[in-house]
Amino acid sequence: MRSMRLDKHLAAAFCVVASAAPTVDAAVIYWDCNLVIPANIDGLYINVETRVTGSAGSVVAGWDLNPYSATSLTWFNATGTGMMRYPGITTGSAGSLAGGTVVGGAGVTNNGFATSFGSGAVTVGSLPGNWMLNATNYFGFRFVAADGLTHYGMGRMDVGATITARTLVAVWYESTAGVSIGPAAPPVDSDGDGIPDGIDNCLAIPNPSQANCDGDGLGDACDTTPNCLCPSDVTGDNAVDGADIGRLLFAWGACTGACYEDIDRDGQVGGSDLAVMLAAWGACSN
């Protein structure tokens, strides 16, 4: 994964940042979490900073979000947190936000309505702010981070045929306390795999796992060489043969670029790589 700065002045879309651990120089921290929310009284407690989850607040230190309930989608909030209501609504829990909605604190308005936060069960239906079944819903929230200050974030919740069939697909939040986040329109995801283009390692083919076995930054779904299940097949034709020997000899010496011919990953293409290739001679078994 790679990280990048958010340009907060974009009006229609925004880039996001992803990392195994939050980065301090990023304006927005993006977590592609894909968490199924259990349909029970406990639900799932979530700390969006540490990315620790669990079925009880006692095991998730500093938890921020807790979607739960066996019959509805209900939010239980920690002190200082809250789910953003749809602009213009001042009671109830999280609203399903329309594109362009900005999540923030005092002074932030959407179409003239001040920001409002709450907790409790969401409303399913067709009115503005209602959550929709068989659809993707976007929500806003605030939480008290480890720095003791209030931060603002957004999330994507995919809901199935009933409100109890729900997956928290992603969460993203401002790393700077008190700074608003928006608009609510999701990042561009050209291949529809749930990974925004800004961090997707294979834009043309859906690859939600982001598998990248050779670590070259190009996802396996888009990478025709090398064959990671048969690393000696550097030409990617599912066989180890003369063509692969030719590629290896041509690349002989210190590695540059992707260097697929460096089979043993020691930074050099040499005799040890040739020996591995000869031992794997023939059709790949994968």
Coordinates of C-alpha atoms in Angstrom, one line a residue:
M1 CA 0.0 0.0 0.0
R2 CA 1.1 3.6 -0.5
S3 CA 0.1 6.9 1.1
M4 CA -0.6 10.3 -0.4
R5 CA -1.8 13.7 0.7
L6 CA -5.5 14.6 0.4
D7 CA -6.3 17.7 -1.6
K8 CA -9.2 19.1 0.5
H9 CA -10.1 21.6 -2.2
L10 CA -11.5 19.0 -4.6
A11 CA -15.2 19.5 -5.0
A12 CA -16.3 16.2 -6.4
A13 CA -14.0 13.5 -5.2
F14 CA -11.0 12.9 -3.1
C15 CA -8.0 10.6 -2.9
V16 CA -7.4 8.4 0.1
V17 CA -4.4 7.1 2.1
A18 CA -4.0 3.4 3.0
S19 CA -1.3 1.7 5.1
A20 CA -0.9 -1.2 7.5
A21 CA -0.5 1.4 10.2
P22 CA -1.7 5.1 10.2
T23 CA 0.8 7.5 8.7
V24 CA 1.5 10.8 10.5
D25 CA 2.0 12.9 7.4
A26 CA -1.3 11.9 5.8
A27 CA -4.4 14.2 5.8
V28 CA -6.7 11.3 5.6
I29 CA -6.3 7.8 7.0
Y30 CA -8.1 5.1 4.9
W31 CA -8.8 1.6 6.2
D32 CA -10.2 -1.0 3.8
C33 CA -11.6 -3.1 6.6
N34 CA -14.3 -5.4 5.1
L35 CA -15.8 -6.3 8.5
V36 CA -19.0 -8.3 8.7
I37 CA -21.2 -6.9 11.5
P38 CA -22.7 -9.8 13.4
A39 CA -26.5 -9.7 13.8
N40 CA -26.6 -10.0 17.6
I41 CA -26.7 -8.0 20.8
D42 CA -22.9 -7.4 20.8
G43 CA -22.2 -6.5 17.2
L44 CA -18.6 -5.4 16.6
Y45 CA -16.6 -2.9 18.7
I46 CA -14.1 -1.1 16.5
N47 CA -11.1 1.2 17.2
V48 CA -10.5 3.0 13.9
E49 CA -7.0 4.1 14.8
T50 CA -5.5 0.8 16.1
R51 CA -7.8 -1.3 13.8
V52 CA -8.5 -3.6 16.8
T53 CA -12.0 -5.2 16.8
G54 CA -13.9 -7.4 19.1
S55 CA -17.3 -8.5 20.5
A56 CA -17.0 -6.4 23.7
G57 CA -15.8 -3.0 24.6
S58 CA -13.7 -4.4 27.4
V59 CA -11.4 -6.1 24.8
V60 CA -11.2 -3.2 22.4
A61 CA -9.4 -0.4 24.2
G62 CA -10.5 3.1 23.1
W63 CA -13.2 1.7 20.8
D64 CA -14.9 4.3 18.6
L65 CA -17.7 2.5 16.8
N66 CA -20.1 -0.3 17.8
P67 CA -22.7 -1.2 15.2
Y68 CA -24.9 -4.0 16.5
S69 CA -28.4 -5.6 17.0
A70 CA -30.0 -8.8 15.7
T71 CA -33.0 -7.0 14.2
S72 CA -31.8 -3.6 13.1
L73 CA -28.6 -1.6 12.6
T74 CA -28.0 0.2 15.8
W75 CA -25.0 2.3 16.9
F76 CA -23.7 2.4 20.5
N77 CA -21.4 5.3 21.1
A78 CA -18.5 5.8 23.4
T79 CA -18.1 9.1 25.3
G80 CA -17.4 11.9 22.8
T81 CA -18.3 9.9 19.7
G82 CA -21.4 10.0 17.6
M83 CA -22.9 9.1 14.3
M84 CA -23.8 12.0 11.9
R85 CA -27.4 12.5 11.2
Y86 CA -28.7 13.4 7.8
P87 CA -28.5 17.2 7.5
G88 CA -31.7 18.8 8.8
I89 CA -32.5 15.9 11.1
T90 CA -31.8 16.5 14.8
T91 CA -32.9 13.3 16.4
G92 CA -32.0 9.6 15.9
S93 CA -28.9 7.9 14.7
A94 CA -26.7 7.8 11.7
G95 CA -28.1 9.0 8.4
S96 CA -27.2 7.6 5.0
L97 CA -25.4 10.6 3.6
A98 CA -25.8 12.0 0.1
G99 CA -22.8 12.8 -2.1
G100 CA -21.3 16.1 -1.2
T101 CA -22.1 16.0 2.5
V102 CA -19.3 17.3 4.7
V103 CA -18.8 15.8 8.2
G104 CA -17.5 18.2 10.8
G105 CA -18.1 20.1 14.0
A106 CA -19.2 23.6 15.0
G107 CA -19.8 25.9 12.1
V108 CA -20.0 23.2 9.5
T109 CA -23.3 23.3 7.5
N110 CA -24.7 21.3 4.6
N111 CA -27.4 23.1 2.6
G112 CA -27.8 25.5 5.6
F113 CA -28.2 22.8 8.2
A114 CA -25.7 22.5 11.0
T115 CA -23.9 19.2 11.7
S116 CA -25.7 16.9 14.2
F117 CA -24.6 13.7 15.8
G118 CA -26.4 10.9 17.7
S119 CA -26.8 7.2 18.4
G120 CA -29.4 4.5 18.2
A121 CA -31.1 2.5 15.5
V122 CA -31.0 3.7 11.9
T123 CA -34.2 4.1 9.8
V124 CA -34.7 2.1 6.7
G125 CA -36.7 3.5 3.8
S126 CA -36.8 5.8 0.8
L127 CA -36.7 9.3 2.5
P128 CA -33.6 11.4 2.5
G129 CA -31.2 10.1 5.2
N130 CA -32.9 6.7 5.3
W131 CA -30.7 3.6 4.9
M132 CA -31.3 1.5 1.8
L133 CA -31.4 -2.3 1.5
N134 CA -29.4 -4.0 -1.2
A135 CA -27.2 -0.9 -1.5
T136 CA -24.1 0.9 -0.4
N137 CA -24.7 3.5 2.3
Y138 CA -22.2 6.1 3.4
F139 CA -22.2 7.5 7.0
G140 CA -20.3 10.1 9.0
F141 CA -19.0 10.0 12.6
R142 CA -16.8 11.7 15.1
F143 CA -14.5 10.1 17.7
V144 CA -12.0 11.0 20.4
A145 CA -8.6 9.8 19.2
A146 CA -5.6 8.8 21.2
D147 CA -4.5 12.4 21.2
G148 CA -7.6 13.2 23.3
L149 CA -9.1 15.4 20.6
T150 CA -12.1 15.0 18.4
H151 CA -11.6 13.8 14.8
Y152 CA -14.1 13.4 12.0
G153 CA -14.5 10.4 9.6
M154 CA -16.7 8.6 7.2
G155 CA -17.5 5.0 6.4
R156 CA -19.0 2.8 3.8
M157 CA -21.6 0.1 4.9
D158 CA -22.9 -2.4 2.3
V159 CA -26.4 -3.7 3.3
G160 CA -28.0 -6.7 1.9
A161 CA -31.7 -7.8 1.6
T162 CA -32.2 -7.1 5.3
I163 CA -30.6 -4.5 7.6
T164 CA -29.0 -7.4 9.5
A165 CA -26.9 -8.3 6.5
R166 CA -24.3 -5.7 6.6
T167 CA -20.6 -5.3 6.0
L168 CA -18.5 -2.3 7.0
V169 CA -16.4 -2.1 3.8
A170 CA -14.2 0.9 4.7
V171 CA -13.5 3.7 7.1
W172 CA -11.6 6.9 6.6
Y173 CA -10.9 9.8 8.9
E174 CA -9.0 13.1 9.2
S175 CA -5.7 12.7 11.0
T176 CA -5.8 16.3 12.1
A177 CA -8.1 17.0 15.0
G178 CA -11.1 19.2 14.4
V179 CA -10.8 19.2 10.6
S180 CA -13.9 18.4 8.6
I181 CA -13.9 15.7 6.0
G182 CA -15.8 15.4 2.8
P183 CA -17.5 15.3 0.4
A184 CA -19.3 12.0 1.1
A185 CA -19.1 10.8 -2.4
P186 CA -16.9 7.7 -2.4
P187 CA -13.4 7.7 -4.0
V188 CA -13.3 6.5 -7.6
D189 CA -13.1 2.7 -7.9
S190 CA -12.8 2.0 -11.6
D191 CA -12.9 -1.8 -11.3
G192 CA -15.6 -2.0 -8.6
D193 CA -13.5 -4.2 -6.2
G194 CA -13.9 -1.9 -3.2
I195 CA -10.4 -0.6 -3.4
P196 CA -10.2 3.1 -4.4
D197 CA -8.1 3.9 -7.5
G198 CA -5.6 5.8 -5.4
I199 CA -4.4 2.7 -3.6
D200 CA -5.5 -0.1 -6.0
N201 CA -2.5 -2.1 -7.3
C202 CA -4.5 -3.4 -10.2
L203 CA -7.0 -0.9 -11.7
A204 CA -8.3 -2.9 -14.7
I205 CA -9.3 -6.1 -12.9
P206 CA -11.2 -6.5 -9.7
N207 CA -8.8 -7.8 -7.0
P208 CA -10.2 -7.0 -3.5
S209 CA -7.4 -9.1 -1.9
Q210 CA -4.7 -6.9 -3.4
A211 CA -2.5 -10.0 -3.5
N212 CA 1.0 -9.1 -4.8
C213 CA 3.2 -12.2 -4.3
D214 CA 6.3 -10.7 -5.9
G215 CA 6.1 -7.4 -4.1
D216 CA 6.6 -5.3 -7.2
G217 CA 3.6 -3.0 -6.6
L218 CA 1.5 -4.6 -9.4
G219 CA -1.3 -6.9 -8.2
D220 CA -1.2 -10.5 -9.2
A221 CA -4.5 -10.1 -11.1
C222 CA -2.7 -7.7 -13.5
D223 CA 0.8 -9.2 -13.4
T224 CA 1.4 -11.7 -16.1
T225 CA 5.0 -12.2 -15.0
P226 CA 6.4 -13.7 -12.9
N227 CA 4.3 -16.8 -12.1
C228 CA 4.4 -16.6 -8.3
L229 CA 3.4 -20.3 -7.9
C230 CA 6.1 -21.2 -10.4
P231 CA 8.8 -18.5 -9.9
S232 CA 11.2 -20.0 -12.5
D233 CA 8.6 -19.4 -15.2
V234 CA 9.8 -15.8 -15.7
T235 CA 8.0 -15.6 -19.1
G236 CA 4.6 -16.4 -17.6
D237 CA 3.8 -19.1 -20.2
N238 CA 3.2 -21.8 -17.5
A239 CA 6.4 -23.7 -18.4
V240 CA 10.1 -23.5 -17.5
D241 CA 12.0 -23.9 -20.7
G242 CA 14.5 -22.3 -23.1
A243 CA 12.7 -19.0 -23.2
D244 CA 13.1 -18.6 -19.5
I245 CA 16.8 -19.5 -19.7
G246 CA 17.2 -16.8 -22.4
R247 CA 15.5 -14.2 -20.2
L248 CA 17.7 -15.2 -17.2
L249 CA 21.0 -15.0 -19.2
F250 CA 20.0 -11.6 -20.7
A251 CA 19.4 -10.3 -17.2
W252 CA 22.6 -11.7 -15.7
G253 CA 24.3 -9.6 -13.1
A254 CA 23.0 -7.0 -10.6
C255 CA 19.2 -6.6 -10.6
T256 CA 17.5 -3.5 -11.9
G257 CA 13.8 -2.8 -11.9
A258 CA 11.4 -5.7 -11.2
C259 CA 14.1 -8.2 -11.9
Y260 CA 11.8 -11.3 -12.1
E261 CA 14.9 -13.3 -13.1
D262 CA 16.3 -13.0 -9.7
I263 CA 14.5 -16.1 -8.5
D264 CA 16.1 -16.3 -5.1
R265 CA 15.8 -12.6 -4.5
D266 CA 19.4 -12.0 -3.5
G267 CA 19.8 -8.9 -5.7
Q268 CA 21.7 -10.7 -8.3
V269 CA 20.9 -12.8 -11.3
G270 CA 23.5 -15.6 -11.3
G271 CA 24.3 -19.2 -10.9
S272 CA 22.0 -19.9 -8.0
D273 CA 19.0 -18.6 -10.0
L274 CA 20.1 -20.8 -13.0
A275 CA 20.3 -23.8 -10.7
V276 CA 16.8 -23.2 -9.3
M277 CA 15.4 -22.8 -12.9
L278 CA 17.0 -26.0 -14.1
A279 CA 15.6 -27.9 -11.1
A280 CA 12.1 -26.7 -12.1
W281 CA 12.4 -27.5 -15.8
G282 CA 9.2 -28.5 -17.5
A283 CA 5.5 -27.7 -17.2
C284 CA 4.5 -25.7 -14.1
S285 CA 2.3 -27.7 -11.7
N286 CA 0.1 -24.8 -10.8

